[in-house]
PDB file of C-alpha atoms in Angstrom:
ATOM      1  CA  MET R   1     -20.439  -9.865  39.108  1.00 43.00           C
ATOM      2  CA  PRO R   2     -20.111  -6.088  39.690  1.00 57.00           C
ATOM      3  CA  ALA R   3     -22.569  -3.745  37.959  1.00 66.00           C
ATOM      4  CA  THR R   4     -19.921  -2.371  35.574  1.00 81.00           C
ATOM      5  CA  GLU R   5     -19.157  -5.868  34.254  1.00 85.00           C
ATOM      6  CA  ASN R   6     -22.878  -6.562  33.733  1.00 87.00           C
ATOM      7  CA  PHE R   7     -23.227  -3.280  31.913  1.00 90.00           C
ATOM      8  CA  ARG R   8     -20.170  -3.997  29.738  1.00 91.00           C
ATOM      9  CA  ASP R   9     -21.463  -7.481  28.900  1.00 92.00           C
ATOM     10  CA  GLY R  10     -24.834  -6.000  27.960  1.00 92.00           C
ATOM     11  CA  LEU R  11     -23.149  -3.465  25.664  1.00 92.00           C
ATOM     12  CA  LEU R  12     -21.085  -6.152  23.943  1.00 94.00           C
ATOM     13  CA  ALA R  13     -24.119  -8.399  23.474  1.00 94.00           C
ATOM     14  CA  ALA R  14     -26.054  -5.543  21.848  1.00 94.00           C
ATOM     15  CA  VAL R  15     -23.356  -4.628  19.279  1.00 95.00           C
ATOM     16  CA  PRO R  16     -24.607  -6.877  16.417  1.00 94.00           C
ATOM     17  CA  THR R  17     -28.198  -5.615  16.641  1.00 93.00           C
ATOM     18  CA  LEU R  18     -27.017  -2.020  17.107  1.00 94.00           C
ATOM     19  CA  ARG R  19     -24.894  -2.350  13.975  1.00 94.00           C
ATOM     20  CA  ALA R  20     -27.787  -3.790  11.969  1.00 93.00           C
ATOM     21  CA  PHE R  21     -30.015  -0.915  13.084  1.00 92.00           C
ATOM     22  CA  ALA R  22     -27.284   1.624  12.296  1.00 92.00           C
ATOM     23  CA  VAL R  23     -26.796   0.190   8.777  1.00 92.00           C
ATOM     24  CA  SER R  24     -30.547   0.443   8.161  1.00 89.00           C
ATOM     25  CA  LEU R  25     -30.508   4.097   9.190  1.00 89.00           C
ATOM     26  CA  ALA R  26     -27.223   5.235   7.643  1.00 88.00           C
ATOM     27  CA  LYS R  27     -27.305   3.029   4.525  1.00 89.00           C
ATOM     28  CA  ASN R  28     -23.499   2.992   4.719  1.00 89.00           C
ATOM     29  CA  THR R  29     -21.442   0.515   6.746  1.00 92.00           C
ATOM     30  CA  ASP R  30     -18.682   2.969   7.605  1.00 93.00           C
ATOM     31  CA  ARG R  31     -21.135   5.535   8.940  1.00 92.00           C
ATOM     32  CA  ALA R  32     -23.016   2.757  10.710  1.00 93.00           C
ATOM     33  CA  ASP R  33     -19.848   1.613  12.467  1.00 95.00           C
ATOM     34  CA  ASP R  34     -19.174   5.204  13.513  1.00 94.00           C
ATOM     35  CA  LEU R  35     -22.717   5.488  14.865  1.00 95.00           C
ATOM     36  CA  VAL R  36     -22.350   2.287  16.877  1.00 95.00           C
ATOM     37  CA  GLN R  37     -19.017   3.417  18.257  1.00 96.00           C
ATOM     38  CA  GLU R  38     -20.427   6.812  19.236  1.00 95.00           C
ATOM     39  CA  THR R  39     -23.419   5.095  20.832  1.00 95.00           C
ATOM     40  CA  LEU R  40     -21.207   2.813  22.905  1.00 95.00           C
ATOM     41  CA  VAL R  41     -19.005   5.705  24.020  1.00 95.00           C
ATOM     42  CA  LYS R  42     -22.021   7.789  25.055  1.00 95.00           C
ATOM     43  CA  ALA R  43     -23.635   4.818  26.809  1.00 94.00           C
ATOM     44  CA  TRP R  44     -20.438   4.060  28.721  1.00 94.00           C
ATOM     45  CA  ASP R  45     -20.061   7.698  29.669  1.00 94.00           C
ATOM     46  CA  LYS R  46     -23.689   7.926  30.858  1.00 93.00           C
ATOM     47  CA  GLN R  47     -24.006   4.459  32.400  1.00 90.00           C
ATOM     48  CA  ASP R  48     -24.954   6.057  35.731  1.00 90.00           C
ATOM     49  CA  SER R  49     -28.176   7.301  34.118  1.00 91.00           C
ATOM     50  CA  PHE R  50     -29.181   3.787  33.016  1.00 90.00           C
ATOM     51  CA  GLN R  51     -31.719   2.203  35.351  1.00 88.00           C
ATOM     52  CA  PRO R  52     -30.715  -1.427  36.072  1.00 86.00           C
ATOM     53  CA  GLY R  53     -33.586  -3.804  35.434  1.00 86.00           C
ATOM     54  CA  THR R  54     -34.878  -1.799  32.455  1.00 90.00           C
ATOM     55  CA  ASN R  55     -34.296  -2.673  28.814  1.00 92.00           C
ATOM     56  CA  LEU R  56     -30.628  -1.905  28.036  1.00 92.00           C
ATOM     57  CA  LYS R  57     -31.068  -2.653  24.323  1.00 92.00           C
ATOM     58  CA  ALA R  58     -33.949  -0.156  24.022  1.00 92.00           C
ATOM     59  CA  TRP R  59     -31.846   2.462  25.848  1.00 94.00           C
ATOM     60  CA  LEU R  60     -28.935   1.867  23.462  1.00 94.00           C
ATOM     61  CA  PHE R  61     -31.198   2.005  20.393  1.00 93.00           C
ATOM     62  CA  THR R  62     -32.547   5.358  21.616  1.00 93.00           C
ATOM     63  CA  ILE R  63     -29.020   6.723  21.987  1.00 94.00           C
ATOM     64  CA  LEU R  64     -28.095   5.469  18.501  1.00 94.00           C
ATOM     65  CA  ARG R  65     -31.229   6.905  16.916  1.00 94.00           C
ATOM     66  CA  ASN R  66     -30.726  10.299  18.602  1.00 93.00           C
ATOM     67  CA  GLU R  67     -27.083  10.364  17.498  1.00 93.00           C
ATOM     68  CA  PHE R  68     -28.104   9.538  13.915  1.00 93.00           C
ATOM     69  CA  TYR R  69     -30.604  12.399  13.779  1.00 91.00           C
ATOM     70  CA  SER R  70     -28.143  14.808  15.406  1.00 91.00           C
ATOM     71  CA  GLN R  71     -25.588  13.959  12.729  1.00 88.00           C
ATOM     72  CA  MET R  72     -28.201  14.373   9.993  1.00 87.00           C
ATOM     73  CA  ARG R  73     -29.114  17.860  11.261  1.00 87.00           C
ATOM     74  CA  LYS R  74     -25.445  18.762  11.392  1.00 84.00           C
ATOM     75  CA  ARG R  75     -24.794  17.456   7.859  1.00 80.00           C
ATOM     76  CA  ARG R  76     -27.690  19.498   6.506  1.00 79.00           C
ATOM     77  CA  ARG R  77     -25.862  22.660   7.579  1.00 78.00           C
ATOM     78  CA  GLU R  78     -22.540  21.537   6.106  1.00 73.00           C
ATOM     79  CA  VAL R  79     -21.432  22.362   2.583  1.00 74.00           C
ATOM     80  CA  GLU R  80     -19.495  19.771   0.615  1.00 74.00           C
ATOM     81  CA  ASP R  81     -16.189  21.148  -0.633  1.00 75.00           C
ATOM     82  CA  SER R  82     -14.287  18.136  -1.923  1.00 74.00           C
ATOM     83  CA  ASP R  83     -12.072  20.130  -4.323  1.00 79.00           C
ATOM     84  CA  GLY R  84     -11.408  22.948  -1.817  1.00 74.00           C
ATOM     85  CA  SER R  85     -12.760  25.692  -4.079  1.00 74.00           C
ATOM     86  CA  ILE R  86     -15.085  27.145  -1.430  1.00 72.00           C
ATOM     87  CA  THR R  87     -12.419  27.069   1.247  1.00 72.00           C
ATOM     88  CA  ALA R  88      -9.946  28.825  -1.046  1.00 68.00           C
ATOM     89  CA  ARG R  89     -12.340  31.745  -1.416  1.00 70.00           C
ATOM     90  CA  LEU R  90     -12.589  32.128   2.351  1.00 70.00           C
ATOM     91  CA  SER R  91      -9.037  33.339   2.832  1.00 62.00           C
ATOM     92  CA  VAL R  92      -8.677  36.623   4.674  1.00 63.00           C
ATOM     93  CA  HIS R  93      -5.851  38.928   5.546  1.00 57.00           C
ATOM     94  CA  PRO R  94      -4.497  38.531   9.078  1.00 62.00           C
ATOM     95  CA  SER R  95      -6.300  40.810  11.507  1.00 61.00           C
ATOM     96  CA  GLN R  96      -3.392  41.584  13.835  1.00 64.00           C
ATOM     97  CA  ASP R  97      -1.913  44.110  11.377  1.00 64.00           C
ATOM     98  CA  GLY R  98      -5.228  45.947  11.127  1.00 68.00           C
ATOM     99  CA  SER R  99      -5.562  46.015  14.889  1.00 78.00           C
ATOM    100  CA  SER R 100      -2.106  47.511  15.422  1.00 80.00           C
ATOM    101  CA  ASP R 101      -2.710  49.971  12.546  1.00 79.00           C
ATOM    102  CA  LEU R 102      -5.923  51.110  14.225  1.00 83.00           C
ATOM    103  CA  THR R 103      -4.109  51.596  17.530  1.00 87.00           C
ATOM    104  CA  ASP R 104      -1.426  53.656  15.775  1.00 87.00           C
ATOM    105  CA  PHE R 105      -4.098  55.710  14.004  1.00 85.00           C
ATOM    106  CA  ARG R 106      -5.928  56.452  17.261  1.00 89.00           C
ATOM    107  CA  LYS R 107      -2.694  57.638  18.865  1.00 92.00           C
ATOM    108  CA  ALA R 108      -1.923  59.848  15.850  1.00 90.00           C
ATOM    109  CA  LEU R 109      -5.468  61.227  15.831  1.00 88.00           C
ATOM    110  CA  ALA R 110      -5.093  62.197  19.495  1.00 91.00           C
ATOM    111  CA  LEU R 111      -2.010  64.255  18.587  1.00 93.00           C
ATOM    112  CA  LEU R 112      -3.954  66.502  16.198  1.00 92.00           C
ATOM    113  CA  PRO R 113      -5.190  69.915  17.352  1.00 92.00           C
ATOM    114  CA  GLU R 114      -8.800  69.719  18.475  1.00 89.00           C
ATOM    115  CA  ASP R 115     -10.232  71.699  15.534  1.00 92.00           C
ATOM    116  CA  GLN R 116      -8.455  69.461  12.966  1.00 92.00           C
ATOM    117  CA  ARG R 117      -9.432  66.270  14.809  1.00 90.00           C
ATOM    118  CA  GLU R 118     -13.055  67.395  14.947  1.00 90.00           C
ATOM    119  CA  ALA R 119     -13.113  68.276  11.237  1.00 91.00           C
ATOM    120  CA  ILE R 120     -11.537  65.031  10.039  1.00 91.00           C
ATOM    121  CA  ILE R 121     -13.835  62.931  12.227  1.00 89.00           C
ATOM    122  CA  LEU R 122     -16.921  64.741  10.947  1.00 90.00           C
ATOM    123  CA  ILE R 123     -15.858  64.355   7.292  1.00 91.00           C
ATOM    124  CA  GLY R 124     -13.907  61.086   7.291  1.00 86.00           C
ATOM    125  CA  ALA R 125     -15.548  58.985   9.983  1.00 83.00           C
ATOM    126  CA  SER R 126     -19.052  60.382  10.371  1.00 84.00           C
ATOM    127  CA  GLY R 127     -19.698  60.931   6.671  1.00 85.00           C
ATOM    128  CA  PHE R 128     -20.897  64.512   6.856  1.00 89.00           C
ATOM    129  CA  SER R 129     -20.480  66.759   3.839  1.00 92.00           C
ATOM    130  CA  TYR R 130     -18.195  69.792   4.109  1.00 93.00           C
ATOM    131  CA  GLU R 131     -21.267  72.014   4.282  1.00 93.00           C
ATOM    132  CA  GLU R 132     -22.832  69.974   7.103  1.00 90.00           C
ATOM    133  CA  ALA R 133     -19.537  69.881   9.027  1.00 90.00           C
ATOM    134  CA  ALA R 134     -19.163  73.657   8.607  1.00 92.00           C
ATOM    135  CA  GLU R 135     -22.655  74.161   9.995  1.00 90.00           C
ATOM    136  CA  ILE R 136     -21.950  71.850  12.954  1.00 88.00           C
ATOM    137  CA  CYS R 137     -18.695  73.680  13.737  1.00 89.00           C
ATOM    138  CA  GLY R 138     -20.148  77.132  13.071  1.00 91.00           C
ATOM    139  CA  CYS R 139     -17.511  78.138  10.528  1.00 93.00           C
ATOM    140  CA  ALA R 140     -17.067  78.575   6.782  1.00 94.00           C
ATOM    141  CA  VAL R 141     -16.877  75.603   4.395  1.00 94.00           C
ATOM    142  CA  GLY R 142     -13.393  76.705   3.344  1.00 96.00           C
ATOM    143  CA  THR R 143     -12.257  76.583   6.973  1.00 95.00           C
ATOM    144  CA  ILE R 144     -13.466  72.965   7.301  1.00 94.00           C
ATOM    145  CA  LYS R 145     -11.715  72.022   4.046  1.00 95.00           C
ATOM    146  CA  SER R 146      -8.499  73.622   5.289  1.00 95.00           C
ATOM    147  CA  ARG R 147      -8.709  71.829   8.668  1.00 94.00           C
ATOM    148  CA  VAL R 148      -9.327  68.461   6.995  1.00 94.00           C
ATOM    149  CA  SER R 149      -6.447  69.005   4.586  1.00 94.00           C
ATOM    150  CA  ARG R 150      -4.040  69.942   7.397  1.00 95.00           C
ATOM    151  CA  ALA R 151      -5.285  67.009   9.512  1.00 93.00           C
ATOM    152  CA  ARG R 152      -4.692  64.543   6.661  1.00 91.00           C
ATOM    153  CA  ALA R 153      -1.223  65.911   6.021  1.00 91.00           C
ATOM    154  CA  ARG R 154      -0.338  65.756   9.727  1.00 93.00           C
ATOM    155  CA  LEU R 155      -1.669  62.182  10.061  1.00 90.00           C
ATOM    156  CA  GLN R 156       0.422  61.113   7.056  1.00 89.00           C
ATOM    157  CA  GLU R 157       3.466  62.683   8.681  1.00 90.00           C
ATOM    158  CA  ILE R 158       2.863  61.114  12.122  1.00 91.00           C
ATOM    159  CA  LEU R 159       2.131  57.671  10.645  1.00 88.00           C
ATOM    160  CA  SER R 160       4.946  57.886   8.050  1.00 86.00           C
ATOM    161  CA  VAL R 161       2.503  57.227   5.211  1.00 82.00           C
ATOM    162  CA  ASP R 162       3.819  58.102   1.769  1.00 77.00           C
ATOM    163  CA  GLY R 163       1.027  56.798  -0.415  1.00 67.00           C
ATOM    164  CA  GLN R 164      -1.818  54.361  -0.877  1.00 62.00           C
ATOM    165  CA  SER R 165       0.546  51.358  -0.868  1.00 59.00           C
ATOM    166  CA  ASP R 166       1.205  52.019   2.824  1.00 57.00           C
ATOM    167  CA  PHE R 167      -2.402  51.087   3.666  1.00 59.00           C
ATOM    168  CA  GLY R 168      -3.791  47.601   4.120  1.00 59.00           C
ATOM    169  CA  PRO R 169      -1.933  44.313   4.178  1.00 58.00           C
ATOM    170  CA  ASP R 170       1.664  44.063   3.074  1.00 60.00           C
ATOM    171  CA  ALA R 171       2.610  42.746  -0.364  1.00 61.00           C
ATOM    172  CA  ILE R 172       3.402  39.219   0.849  1.00 61.00           C
ATOM    173  CA  SER R 173       0.082  38.595   2.618  1.00 57.00           C
ATOM    174  CA  THR R 174      -1.787  40.142  -0.312  1.00 59.00           C
ATOM    175  CA  GLN R 175      -0.011  37.787  -2.703  1.00 61.00           C
ATOM    176  CA  VAL R 176      -0.738  34.736  -0.497  1.00 57.00           C
ATOM    177  CA  THR R 177      -4.397  35.655  -0.102  1.00 53.00           C
ATOM    178  CA  ASN R 178      -4.860  36.427  -3.797  1.00 58.00           C
ATOM    179  CA  SER R 179      -3.112  33.228  -4.905  1.00 56.00           C
ATOM    180  CA  ALA R 180      -5.493  31.247  -2.696  1.00 48.00           C
ATOM    181  CA  LEU R 181      -8.398  32.880  -4.512  1.00 49.00           C
ATOM    182  CA  VAL R 182      -7.000  31.984  -7.933  1.00 50.00           C
ATOM    183  CA  ALA R 183      -6.059  28.381  -7.134  1.00 48.00           C
TER     184      ALA R 183
END
């Protein structure tokens, strides 16, 4: 009889004792059956690592035990969400719109005159106060305020932004995301 047939026969002979051991560990017949199945699949996949002449049943029990503890560690990190309430709160707006908006903004920013671009980056992106930005640029605070104002107006024009509703996700994706949070 070829080695594969001997190995297969050994696996089949061990199933009842593997199942009994799995039930004692899992305390649930369905989980025990899953453990036995996973054990048999792993054993079949790794049969080349089994040393003929050694104890096949002990090797299989080791695989089953290791699989059981791996599943237990994994389950410890999982959160039960049978009613879907946690999942519903995880909804997010699609990122592709934000990515294309950022690309458009970068292109528009590059079209600004250097002094306006510098001022709006210092105030809007870097978080400096008008006074700090004026000191960095070596000009008056009023000059910085004027540059930022002109830069904002020009960006709105380039990006065709009319108001706050033109920012962020569109009305449909906002409605879908918000309804998922309420449900």
